[in-house]
Amino acid sequence: MSNRSGFSGRLGFVAAAAGSAVGLGNIWKFPYETGENGGAAFLIIYLVCTFLIGFPVMVGEISMGRKTLADPYGAYNKLGGRKWAIVGLFGVICGVMILSFYNVVAGWAFSYFFKLSFGDLLTSTDFGGYFGNYVANISDNFFISFLFMVLTAFIVARGIKKGIEAAAKILMPVLILLLVGLIFYSMTLPNAMEGLKFYLVPDFNKVGFDTIYKAMGHAFFSLSLGMGALITYGSYISKKENIISSAAIVSIADVGVAFLAGLLIFPLVFSQGVEPSAGPGLVFITLPGIFQTMAAGKLIGGAFFLLLSLAALTSTISLLEVPVSYVVDEYKWNRTKAVTILAAGIFLIGLPSMFSQGASELFTNFIHYDGVSKDFLSLIEDVFLNVGLPLGGCLMSIFIAARWKTSNMAAEIEQGNAGYIGSFVQKFIDIVITYIAPVLLGSIFLLTVMQKFFGISFF
Ligand code: TRP
């Protein structure tokens, strides 16, 4: 066990875990959810959720990983036996399924980078139509998301230190530089202040229960929690590492990048007097229209989609590492074989999602629930992300509280953080894991299932 290869040190772990957290969730989803849910008020609730629930659950995941030095299945198996290991296996399956469609969306971002920088995207007169045509065009999509999966696989195959850590240490600083550079530019645009006002001055009149529950779900997804991604990364750190401060830095990095993405996008959107509540199309439809009006549109727009692609890449890496660690640990496959077979398999599983954006009628109007006809990608997203992650997080908290015991978790955290036991932070984390997280995550799970699949809405 002692020769299990791992991160070289704290910086490597933090860069990789922050890379996992910072993804499409921060730069694509967070701005449109904020735009749809009242701006600053949503931002504040999301910050509170991150530190109140996300941070303690992250500490729990990392502790389970470092205690057992195993993949999610192995971690539950060692601490709780075979029955509990099903929860870990469910996490691995969620990772496979989330990556299958996440990689497709990452491919859109990556091809928008090429089309905007080197292609004809900015000459379009109808960006909604352009996007609709693009996602329905299988040959382009197939090629680019295949390429994206190959990139991901290549990095994961190189291992923890030379692959995942090295990539994160390069990609994360580049990402921050691109982001900050773009913010400086967008602040110079006309009406930038209007955008900032929308983003930073809260209007709590728009906040209802559903805002809170959306913000909580988003915080959870954005931190990469609920499926054992951080159990996996946690299994690669040493006992000298301080889990609390590492988890705190990762949480701050995650909300920090989401916050910066908002600082970039709202001034852009308001500079053209466009509505910020465009939904999922905000980044792919609204923004190109804005880049078109700029003299330096190709450069700025290209930089934006490169940023989005890099953020997605450090996340697809972590999503792939979860099933890879499972077969490496449990079935003793060598890493290269595991990566090749899993990446190929997950790419294939993603094909119906790829075809579900207009290319195939069957997958586009695949199923009817939640009052509308849903495509295959949305179905997988609902089941494994919107429902699966809160369920996984709820079960993990119950597992720690009822089976592993918070005292054992505390003993693990104490290593590398002398004085943790008995501290205020310990009390806070124990209370959240024992009472608050199971109840809140369990409620998100139940409410989402009721609302989406049974049409019962409580607010
Ligand atoms: N956190 C990433 C994002 O915001 C997505 C992600 C990567 C993820 N790995 C994960 C989500 C593991 C849940 C679990 O885009």
Tab-separated table of C-alpha atoms and ligand atoms in Angstrom:
chain	number	residue	atom	x	y	z
A	1	MET	CA	0.000	0.000	0.000
A	2	SER	CA	2.752	2.418	0.866
A	3	ASN	CA	3.980	2.475	-2.705
A	4	ARG	CA	0.601	3.559	-4.082
A	5	SER	CA	1.520	6.390	-6.385
A	6	GLY	CA	0.026	9.717	-5.523
A	7	PHE	CA	0.201	13.474	-5.746
A	8	SER	CA	3.609	14.947	-5.084
A	9	GLY	CA	2.283	17.154	-2.331
A	10	ARG	CA	-0.363	19.548	-1.276
A	11	LEU	CA	-0.153	21.836	-4.284
A	12	GLY	CA	-0.608	18.927	-6.659
A	13	PHE	CA	-3.688	17.673	-4.870
A	14	VAL	CA	-5.218	21.122	-4.545
A	15	ALA	CA	-4.613	21.922	-8.220
A	16	ALA	CA	-6.144	18.629	-9.336
A	17	ALA	CA	-9.144	18.845	-7.001
A	18	ALA	CA	-9.737	22.482	-7.905
A	19	GLY	CA	-9.448	21.474	-11.559
A	20	SER	CA	-12.113	18.847	-10.981
A	21	ALA	CA	-14.378	21.348	-9.284
A	22	VAL	CA	-13.876	24.157	-11.777
A	23	GLY	CA	-15.632	23.123	-14.951
A	24	LEU	CA	-18.596	23.687	-17.211
A	25	GLY	CA	-20.537	24.053	-13.981
A	26	ASN	CA	-18.708	27.259	-13.112
A	27	ILE	CA	-18.417	28.952	-16.462
A	28	TRP	CA	-21.434	27.688	-18.374
A	29	LYS	CA	-24.045	26.725	-15.790
A	30	PHE	CA	-23.414	29.131	-12.929
A	31	PRO	CA	-23.852	32.328	-14.979
A	32	TYR	CA	-27.092	31.214	-16.604
A	33	GLU	CA	-28.526	29.917	-13.351
A	34	THR	CA	-27.599	33.202	-11.707
A	35	GLY	CA	-29.159	35.054	-14.630
A	36	GLU	CA	-32.387	33.096	-14.299
A	37	ASN	CA	-32.579	33.248	-10.533
A	38	GLY	CA	-32.194	36.862	-9.571
A	39	GLY	CA	-28.477	37.600	-9.833
A	40	ALA	CA	-26.681	38.465	-6.619
A	41	ALA	CA	-29.214	36.754	-4.379
A	42	PHE	CA	-28.472	33.437	-6.059
A	43	LEU	CA	-24.756	34.083	-5.780
A	44	ILE	CA	-24.999	34.643	-2.032
A	45	ILE	CA	-27.073	31.525	-1.439
A	46	TYR	CA	-24.654	29.499	-3.520
A	47	LEU	CA	-21.720	30.766	-1.431
A	48	VAL	CA	-23.501	29.877	1.791
A	49	CYS	CA	-24.368	26.378	0.510
A	50	THR	CA	-20.793	25.778	-0.555
A	51	PHE	CA	-19.394	26.403	2.900
A	52	LEU	CA	-22.288	25.112	4.948
A	53	ILE	CA	-22.761	21.767	3.202
A	54	GLY	CA	-20.283	21.394	0.375
A	55	PHE	CA	-17.121	21.928	2.384
A	56	PRO	CA	-17.953	19.423	5.172
A	57	VAL	CA	-19.037	16.774	2.677
A	58	MET	CA	-15.826	17.328	0.752
A	59	VAL	CA	-13.833	16.797	3.950
A	60	GLY	CA	-15.791	13.568	4.485
A	61	GLU	CA	-15.018	12.295	0.995
A	62	ILE	CA	-11.322	13.099	1.169
A	63	SER	CA	-11.045	11.466	4.596
A	64	MET	CA	-12.674	8.263	3.373
A	65	GLY	CA	-10.253	8.127	0.466
A	66	ARG	CA	-7.133	8.767	2.473
A	67	LYS	CA	-8.146	6.382	5.243
A	68	THR	CA	-8.698	3.466	2.851
A	69	LEU	CA	-6.313	4.296	0.000
A	70	ALA	CA	-8.959	2.969	-2.330
A	71	ASP	CA	-11.442	3.808	-5.075
A	72	PRO	CA	-15.021	4.645	-3.958
A	73	TYR	CA	-16.188	1.022	-4.062
A	74	GLY	CA	-13.133	-0.163	-2.140
A	75	ALA	CA	-13.427	2.689	0.355
A	76	TYR	CA	-16.986	1.784	1.342
A	77	ASN	CA	-16.128	-1.899	1.258
A	78	LYS	CA	-13.218	-1.514	3.660
A	79	LEU	CA	-15.048	0.732	6.095
A	80	GLY	CA	-18.535	-0.682	5.905
A	81	GLY	CA	-18.619	-4.026	4.141
A	82	ARG	CA	-20.188	-5.298	0.959
A	83	LYS	CA	-23.639	-3.811	1.330
A	84	TRP	CA	-22.325	-0.288	1.742
A	85	ALA	CA	-19.959	-0.837	-1.135
A	86	ILE	CA	-23.002	-0.647	-3.424
A	87	VAL	CA	-23.095	3.084	-2.647
A	88	GLY	CA	-19.500	3.367	-3.851
A	89	LEU	CA	-20.295	1.391	-6.963
A	90	PHE	CA	-23.268	3.658	-7.627
A	91	GLY	CA	-20.838	6.595	-7.463
A	92	VAL	CA	-18.587	4.952	-10.025
A	93	ILE	CA	-21.581	4.427	-12.325
A	94	CYS	CA	-22.630	8.063	-11.894
A	95	GLY	CA	-19.110	9.057	-12.928
A	96	VAL	CA	-19.339	6.964	-16.089
A	97	MET	CA	-22.743	8.315	-17.030
A	98	ILE	CA	-21.976	11.961	-16.218
A	99	LEU	CA	-18.772	11.821	-18.234
A	100	SER	CA	-20.654	10.300	-21.182
A	101	PHE	CA	-22.626	13.493	-21.773
A	102	TYR	CA	-20.248	15.992	-20.147
A	103	ASN	CA	-17.728	15.055	-22.800
A	104	VAL	CA	-20.274	15.860	-25.528
A	105	VAL	CA	-20.897	19.341	-24.110
A	106	ALA	CA	-17.145	19.843	-23.645
A	107	GLY	CA	-16.847	19.030	-27.353
A	108	TRP	CA	-19.278	21.860	-28.194
A	109	ALA	CA	-17.101	24.298	-26.275
A	110	PHE	CA	-13.963	23.031	-27.931
A	111	SER	CA	-15.361	23.250	-31.429
A	112	TYR	CA	-16.738	26.721	-30.748
A	113	PHE	CA	-13.168	27.670	-29.932
A	114	PHE	CA	-12.063	26.521	-33.405
A	115	LYS	CA	-15.100	27.849	-35.251
A	116	LEU	CA	-14.835	31.228	-33.627
A	117	SER	CA	-11.081	31.669	-33.926
A	118	PHE	CA	-10.527	30.097	-37.315
A	119	GLY	CA	-13.936	29.498	-38.851
A	120	ASP	CA	-17.045	31.339	-39.963
A	121	LEU	CA	-18.967	31.452	-36.698
A	122	LEU	CA	-18.845	35.221	-36.316
A	123	THR	CA	-20.270	35.842	-39.786
A	124	SER	CA	-23.521	34.155	-38.820
A	125	THR	CA	-26.711	36.185	-38.571
A	126	ASP	CA	-28.630	33.700	-36.477
A	127	PHE	CA	-26.662	32.272	-33.584
A	128	GLY	CA	-29.539	30.241	-32.225
A	129	GLY	CA	-29.902	28.565	-35.596
A	130	TYR	CA	-26.172	28.113	-35.883
A	131	PHE	CA	-26.005	26.372	-32.523
A	132	GLY	CA	-29.013	24.188	-33.322
A	133	ASN	CA	-27.432	23.123	-36.599
A	134	TYR	CA	-24.118	22.515	-34.992
A	135	VAL	CA	-25.300	20.217	-32.228
A	136	ALA	CA	-27.384	18.249	-34.728
A	137	ASN	CA	-24.383	17.770	-36.984
A	138	ILE	CA	-23.052	14.382	-36.060
A	139	SER	CA	-19.856	14.237	-38.077
A	140	ASP	CA	-18.373	17.368	-36.467
A	141	ASN	CA	-19.583	16.398	-33.029
A	142	PHE	CA	-18.328	12.876	-33.328
A	143	PHE	CA	-14.882	13.994	-34.326
A	144	ILE	CA	-14.434	16.707	-31.748
A	145	SER	CA	-15.819	14.866	-28.739
A	146	PHE	CA	-13.745	11.857	-29.723
A	147	LEU	CA	-10.732	14.151	-29.724
A	148	PHE	CA	-11.706	15.504	-26.327
A	149	MET	CA	-11.996	11.999	-24.907
A	150	VAL	CA	-8.595	11.097	-26.344
A	151	LEU	CA	-7.045	14.152	-24.671
A	152	THR	CA	-8.646	13.216	-21.366
A	153	ALA	CA	-7.561	9.587	-21.689
A	154	PHE	CA	-4.026	10.545	-22.619
A	155	ILE	CA	-3.626	12.611	-19.459
A	156	VAL	CA	-5.248	10.053	-17.158
A	157	ALA	CA	-3.130	7.253	-18.653
A	158	ARG	CA	0.038	9.073	-17.642
A	159	GLY	CA	-0.913	8.569	-14.021
A	160	ILE	CA	-1.567	10.720	-10.994
A	161	LYS	CA	1.651	12.685	-10.741
A	162	LYS	CA	2.779	12.889	-14.347
A	163	GLY	CA	-0.687	13.096	-15.830
A	164	ILE	CA	-3.438	14.514	-13.654
A	165	GLU	CA	-1.260	16.664	-11.401
A	166	ALA	CA	1.014	17.947	-14.159
A	167	ALA	CA	-1.933	18.849	-16.388
A	168	ALA	CA	-3.736	20.653	-13.572
A	169	LYS	CA	-0.624	22.625	-12.658
A	170	ILE	CA	-0.418	23.943	-16.207
A	171	LEU	CA	-4.099	24.268	-17.081
A	172	MET	CA	-5.310	25.976	-13.912
A	173	PRO	CA	-2.937	28.967	-14.071
A	174	VAL	CA	-3.658	29.381	-17.794
A	175	LEU	CA	-7.346	29.307	-17.011
A	176	ILE	CA	-7.021	31.983	-14.332
A	177	LEU	CA	-4.940	34.192	-16.619
A	178	LEU	CA	-7.464	33.916	-19.452
A	179	LEU	CA	-10.307	34.618	-17.073
A	180	VAL	CA	-8.720	37.663	-15.472
A	181	GLY	CA	-7.619	39.048	-18.832
A	182	LEU	CA	-11.137	38.706	-20.213
A	183	ILE	CA	-12.618	40.391	-17.127
A	184	PHE	CA	-10.392	43.415	-17.593
A	185	TYR	CA	-11.597	43.655	-21.150
A	186	SER	CA	-15.269	43.243	-20.354
A	187	MET	CA	-15.128	45.953	-17.684
A	188	THR	CA	-14.252	48.480	-20.362
A	189	LEU	CA	-17.465	47.850	-22.316
A	190	PRO	CA	-20.410	50.254	-22.297
A	191	ASN	CA	-23.008	49.392	-19.658
A	192	ALA	CA	-20.563	47.128	-17.834
A	193	MET	CA	-21.744	48.757	-14.611
A	194	GLU	CA	-25.344	47.742	-15.283
A	195	GLY	CA	-24.171	44.171	-15.534
A	196	LEU	CA	-22.227	44.439	-12.318
A	197	LYS	CA	-25.225	45.891	-10.577
A	198	PHE	CA	-27.423	43.005	-11.619
A	199	TYR	CA	-24.754	40.583	-10.517
A	200	LEU	CA	-23.693	42.164	-7.241
A	201	VAL	CA	-26.719	43.942	-5.788
A	202	PRO	CA	-29.049	41.289	-4.378
A	203	ASP	CA	-32.778	41.366	-4.930
A	204	PHE	CA	-34.179	38.962	-2.401
A	205	ASN	CA	-37.696	39.423	-3.731
A	206	LYS	CA	-36.852	36.920	-6.407
A	207	VAL	CA	-35.730	34.310	-3.915
A	208	GLY	CA	-38.043	31.441	-3.111
A	209	PHE	CA	-37.553	27.947	-1.849
A	210	ASP	CA	-36.757	26.788	-5.334
A	211	THR	CA	-33.850	29.261	-5.567
A	212	ILE	CA	-32.338	27.810	-2.424
A	213	TYR	CA	-32.772	24.277	-3.569
A	214	LYS	CA	-31.296	25.020	-6.979
A	215	ALA	CA	-28.329	26.803	-5.444
A	216	MET	CA	-27.703	23.885	-3.127
A	217	GLY	CA	-27.791	21.355	-5.950
A	218	HIS	CA	-25.506	23.525	-8.001
A	219	ALA	CA	-22.976	23.980	-5.186
A	220	PHE	CA	-22.860	20.234	-4.789
A	221	PHE	CA	-22.281	19.500	-8.463
A	222	SER	CA	-19.823	22.313	-8.821
A	223	LEU	CA	-17.627	20.955	-6.025
A	224	SER	CA	-17.600	17.521	-7.734
A	225	LEU	CA	-19.250	15.888	-4.747
A	226	GLY	CA	-21.580	12.954	-4.357
A	227	MET	CA	-19.953	10.267	-6.486
A	228	GLY	CA	-16.608	9.701	-4.850
A	229	ALA	CA	-14.418	11.793	-7.136
A	230	LEU	CA	-12.825	13.192	-3.991
A	231	ILE	CA	-12.655	9.796	-2.329
A	232	THR	CA	-10.543	8.853	-5.321
A	233	TYR	CA	-8.334	11.952	-5.262
A	234	GLY	CA	-8.138	11.731	-1.472
A	235	SER	CA	-6.724	8.222	-1.771
A	236	TYR	CA	-3.670	9.708	-3.471
A	237	ILE	CA	-2.592	12.111	-0.714
A	238	SER	CA	-0.257	11.472	2.181
A	239	LYS	CA	-1.017	11.393	5.874
A	240	LYS	CA	1.011	14.565	6.313
A	241	GLU	CA	-1.503	16.573	4.325
A	242	ASN	CA	-3.959	18.848	6.078
A	243	ILE	CA	-7.378	17.770	4.774
A	244	ILE	CA	-9.255	20.711	6.259
A	245	SER	CA	-7.172	23.459	4.767
A	246	SER	CA	-6.886	21.647	1.427
A	247	ALA	CA	-10.664	21.255	1.208
A	248	ALA	CA	-11.074	24.902	2.176
A	249	ILE	CA	-8.750	26.053	-0.589
A	250	VAL	CA	-10.526	23.882	-3.157
A	251	SER	CA	-13.916	25.269	-2.094
A	252	ILE	CA	-12.649	28.831	-2.279
A	253	ALA	CA	-11.124	28.197	-5.699
A	254	ASP	CA	-14.406	26.779	-6.953
A	255	VAL	CA	-16.596	29.660	-5.809
A	256	GLY	CA	-13.834	32.073	-6.763
A	257	VAL	CA	-13.814	30.958	-10.383
A	258	ALA	CA	-17.621	30.918	-10.557
A	259	PHE	CA	-17.627	34.441	-9.136
A	260	LEU	CA	-15.070	35.581	-11.703
A	261	ALA	CA	-17.023	33.938	-14.527
A	262	GLY	CA	-19.970	36.106	-13.508
A	263	LEU	CA	-17.781	39.220	-13.463
A	264	LEU	CA	-16.855	38.380	-17.035
A	265	ILE	CA	-20.234	37.416	-18.412
A	266	PHE	CA	-22.713	39.922	-16.959
A	267	PRO	CA	-20.898	43.031	-18.222
A	268	LEU	CA	-20.628	41.322	-21.625
A	269	VAL	CA	-24.313	40.515	-21.690
A	270	PHE	CA	-25.450	43.944	-20.518
A	271	SER	CA	-23.136	45.718	-22.938
A	272	GLN	CA	-25.511	44.611	-25.679
A	273	GLY	CA	-28.644	45.130	-23.664
A	274	VAL	CA	-29.391	41.403	-23.828
A	275	GLU	CA	-31.391	39.650	-21.136
A	276	PRO	CA	-29.225	37.620	-18.740
A	277	SER	CA	-31.897	34.963	-18.357
A	278	ALA	CA	-31.295	33.182	-21.652
A	279	GLY	CA	-30.860	29.814	-19.944
A	280	PRO	CA	-28.470	27.163	-21.227
A	281	GLY	CA	-28.063	29.091	-24.497
A	282	LEU	CA	-26.437	32.030	-22.706
A	283	VAL	CA	-22.899	30.943	-23.472
A	284	PHE	CA	-23.379	29.320	-26.883
A	285	ILE	CA	-25.973	31.656	-28.387
A	286	THR	CA	-25.912	35.007	-26.615
A	287	LEU	CA	-22.159	35.394	-26.228
A	288	PRO	CA	-21.196	34.777	-29.888
A	289	GLY	CA	-23.645	37.533	-30.836
A	290	ILE	CA	-21.771	39.844	-28.511
A	291	PHE	CA	-18.331	38.796	-29.746
A	292	GLN	CA	-19.533	39.568	-33.275
A	293	THR	CA	-19.994	43.228	-32.401
A	294	MET	CA	-16.467	43.593	-31.076
A	295	ALA	CA	-13.437	44.632	-33.053
A	296	ALA	CA	-11.348	42.025	-31.279
A	297	GLY	CA	-14.181	39.512	-31.270
A	298	LYS	CA	-12.208	36.645	-32.742
A	299	LEU	CA	-9.489	36.960	-30.169
A	300	ILE	CA	-11.735	37.595	-27.185
A	301	GLY	CA	-14.334	35.026	-28.180
A	302	GLY	CA	-11.665	32.474	-29.005
A	303	ALA	CA	-10.040	33.043	-25.617
A	304	PHE	CA	-13.399	32.604	-23.935
A	305	PHE	CA	-14.127	29.233	-25.533
A	306	LEU	CA	-10.588	28.080	-24.920
A	307	LEU	CA	-11.130	28.938	-21.264
A	308	LEU	CA	-14.351	26.940	-21.239
A	309	SER	CA	-12.643	23.961	-22.892
A	310	LEU	CA	-9.724	23.926	-20.464
A	311	ALA	CA	-12.072	24.121	-17.493
A	312	ALA	CA	-14.004	21.179	-18.915
A	313	LEU	CA	-10.825	19.179	-19.492
A	314	THR	CA	-9.658	19.205	-15.873
A	315	SER	CA	-13.154	17.997	-14.954
A	316	THR	CA	-13.378	15.197	-17.525
A	317	ILE	CA	-10.021	14.037	-16.176
A	318	SER	CA	-11.447	13.619	-12.689
A	319	LEU	CA	-14.614	11.990	-13.971
A	320	LEU	CA	-12.569	9.403	-15.883
A	321	GLU	CA	-10.197	8.757	-12.982
A	322	VAL	CA	-13.055	7.476	-10.814
A	323	PRO	CA	-13.947	4.371	-12.897
A	324	VAL	CA	-10.273	3.929	-13.800
A	325	SER	CA	-9.278	3.741	-10.133
A	326	TYR	CA	-12.140	1.301	-9.587
A	327	VAL	CA	-10.934	-1.264	-12.126
A	328	VAL	CA	-7.267	-0.694	-11.248
A	329	ASP	CA	-7.891	-1.211	-7.517
A	330	GLU	CA	-10.583	-3.876	-7.621
A	331	TYR	CA	-9.618	-5.895	-10.694
A	332	LYS	CA	-5.903	-5.090	-10.839
A	333	TRP	CA	-6.033	-3.946	-14.454
A	334	ASN	CA	-3.043	-1.968	-15.527
A	335	ARG	CA	-3.736	1.728	-15.917
A	336	THR	CA	-3.285	1.949	-19.673
A	337	LYS	CA	-5.674	-0.890	-20.344
A	338	ALA	CA	-8.211	0.522	-17.887
A	339	VAL	CA	-8.058	3.978	-19.450
A	340	THR	CA	-8.310	2.718	-23.021
A	341	ILE	CA	-11.255	0.424	-22.448
A	342	LEU	CA	-13.166	2.821	-20.198
A	343	ALA	CA	-12.615	5.897	-22.353
A	344	ALA	CA	-13.772	3.984	-25.437
A	345	GLY	CA	-16.750	2.520	-23.606
A	346	ILE	CA	-17.818	5.857	-22.146
A	347	PHE	CA	-17.501	7.512	-25.537
A	348	LEU	CA	-19.883	4.905	-26.951
A	349	ILE	CA	-22.301	5.346	-24.060
A	350	GLY	CA	-22.271	9.056	-24.889
A	351	LEU	CA	-23.362	8.563	-28.488
A	352	PRO	CA	-27.115	8.534	-27.787
A	353	SER	CA	-26.646	11.847	-25.913
A	354	MET	CA	-24.758	13.222	-28.885
A	355	PHE	CA	-27.532	12.110	-31.240
A	356	SER	CA	-30.186	13.553	-28.955
A	357	GLN	CA	-29.672	17.168	-29.992
A	358	GLY	CA	-31.554	16.970	-33.245
A	359	ALA	CA	-29.669	14.316	-35.195
A	360	SER	CA	-31.918	11.425	-34.285
A	361	GLU	CA	-35.636	11.861	-33.722
A	362	LEU	CA	-35.697	8.832	-31.432
A	363	PHE	CA	-33.130	10.228	-28.987
A	364	THR	CA	-34.191	13.868	-29.381
A	365	ASN	CA	-37.748	13.246	-28.235
A	366	PHE	CA	-36.797	10.287	-26.171
A	367	ILE	CA	-39.150	10.384	-23.237
A	368	HIS	CA	-41.854	12.519	-21.717
A	369	TYR	CA	-41.779	13.677	-18.104
A	370	ASP	CA	-41.657	16.881	-16.061
A	371	GLY	CA	-44.323	18.207	-18.423
A	372	VAL	CA	-42.134	18.211	-21.507
A	373	SER	CA	-40.546	15.932	-24.031
A	374	LYS	CA	-36.961	15.268	-22.984
A	375	ASP	CA	-33.950	14.325	-25.039
A	376	PHE	CA	-31.649	11.519	-24.013
A	377	LEU	CA	-28.909	13.832	-22.729
A	378	SER	CA	-31.336	15.570	-20.374
A	379	LEU	CA	-32.601	12.227	-19.118
A	380	ILE	CA	-29.095	11.060	-18.225
A	381	GLU	CA	-28.343	14.422	-16.654
A	382	ASP	CA	-31.505	14.268	-14.550
A	383	VAL	CA	-30.982	10.708	-13.373
A	384	PHE	CA	-27.257	10.643	-12.643
A	385	LEU	CA	-26.466	14.265	-11.913
A	386	ASN	CA	-29.555	16.011	-10.558
A	387	VAL	CA	-30.821	12.950	-8.696
A	388	GLY	CA	-27.764	10.703	-8.388
A	389	LEU	CA	-25.322	13.158	-6.824
A	390	PRO	CA	-27.542	14.418	-3.977
A	391	LEU	CA	-28.508	10.806	-3.285
A	392	GLY	CA	-24.850	9.766	-3.200
A	393	GLY	CA	-23.965	12.647	-0.883
A	394	CYS	CA	-26.901	11.906	1.412
A	395	LEU	CA	-25.953	8.233	1.684
A	396	MET	CA	-22.321	9.094	2.279
A	397	SER	CA	-23.208	11.374	5.192
A	398	ILE	CA	-25.434	8.689	6.662
A	399	PHE	CA	-22.638	6.189	6.181
A	400	ILE	CA	-20.090	8.330	7.991
A	401	ALA	CA	-22.448	9.198	10.820
A	402	ALA	CA	-23.998	5.782	11.354
A	403	ARG	CA	-21.393	3.293	10.296
A	404	TRP	CA	-17.858	4.649	10.024
A	405	LYS	CA	-18.537	7.181	12.832
A	406	THR	CA	-17.486	10.811	12.871
A	407	SER	CA	-14.960	10.034	15.623
A	408	ASN	CA	-13.046	7.791	13.212
A	409	MET	CA	-13.258	10.420	10.528
A	410	ALA	CA	-11.873	12.952	13.015
A	411	ALA	CA	-8.982	10.627	13.873
A	412	GLU	CA	-8.111	10.470	10.163
A	413	ILE	CA	-8.279	14.256	9.798
A	414	GLU	CA	-6.174	14.743	12.945
A	415	GLN	CA	-3.233	13.309	11.015
A	416	GLY	CA	-1.707	16.274	9.278
A	417	ASN	CA	-3.827	18.625	11.339
A	418	ALA	CA	-2.878	18.253	15.001
A	419	GLY	CA	-5.416	19.875	17.285
A	420	TYR	CA	-8.359	19.154	14.996
A	421	ILE	CA	-10.036	16.880	17.507
A	422	GLY	CA	-11.976	19.002	19.932
A	423	SER	CA	-11.780	22.101	17.753
A	424	PHE	CA	-14.715	24.198	16.637
A	425	VAL	CA	-14.177	23.047	13.049
A	426	GLN	CA	-14.555	19.437	14.119
A	427	LYS	CA	-17.829	20.170	15.878
A	428	PHE	CA	-19.114	22.031	12.868
A	429	ILE	CA	-18.195	19.268	10.439
A	430	ASP	CA	-19.581	16.528	12.676
A	431	ILE	CA	-22.898	18.304	13.062
A	432	VAL	CA	-23.223	18.972	9.350
A	433	ILE	CA	-22.375	15.396	8.380
A	434	THR	CA	-24.597	13.839	11.037
A	435	TYR	CA	-27.703	16.006	10.797
A	436	ILE	CA	-27.706	18.788	8.246
A	437	ALA	CA	-26.250	17.137	5.141
A	438	PRO	CA	-28.402	13.968	5.238
A	439	VAL	CA	-31.575	16.001	5.697
A	440	LEU	CA	-30.831	18.679	3.107
A	441	LEU	CA	-29.310	16.381	0.495
A	442	GLY	CA	-32.052	13.832	1.118
A	443	SER	CA	-34.639	16.574	0.564
A	444	ILE	CA	-33.021	17.682	-2.674
A	445	PHE	CA	-33.085	14.085	-3.826
A	446	LEU	CA	-36.745	13.558	-2.921
A	447	LEU	CA	-37.952	16.913	-4.194
A	448	THR	CA	-36.179	16.424	-7.504
A	449	VAL	CA	-37.592	12.934	-8.001
A	450	MET	CA	-41.109	14.050	-7.079
A	451	GLN	CA	-41.001	17.123	-9.231
A	452	LYS	CA	-39.339	15.702	-12.297
A	453	PHE	CA	-40.699	12.209	-12.432
A	454	PHE	CA	-44.033	12.454	-10.640
A	455	GLY	CA	-45.030	15.994	-11.474
A	456	ILE	CA	-45.471	16.893	-7.816
A	457	SER	CA	-44.097	20.315	-7.048
A	458	PHE	CA	-43.994	21.824	-3.594
A	459	PHE	CA	-43.207	25.385	-4.511
B	1	TRP	N1	-17.451	20.078	-10.919
B	1	TRP	C1	-17.440	19.993	-12.333
B	1	TRP	C2	-18.103	21.212	-12.927
B	1	TRP	O1	-18.484	22.092	-12.230
B	1	TRP	C3	-18.076	18.748	-12.858
B	1	TRP	C4	-17.505	17.515	-12.276
B	1	TRP	C5	-16.295	17.007	-12.488
B	1	TRP	C6	-18.105	16.676	-11.353
B	1	TRP	N2	-16.107	15.899	-11.751
B	1	TRP	C7	-17.185	15.660	-11.058
B	1	TRP	C8	-19.310	16.715	-10.748
B	1	TRP	C9	-17.480	14.696	-10.140
B	1	TRP	C10	-19.624	15.735	-9.826
B	1	TRP	C11	-18.707	14.752	-9.516
B	1	TRP	O2	-18.271	21.301	-14.105
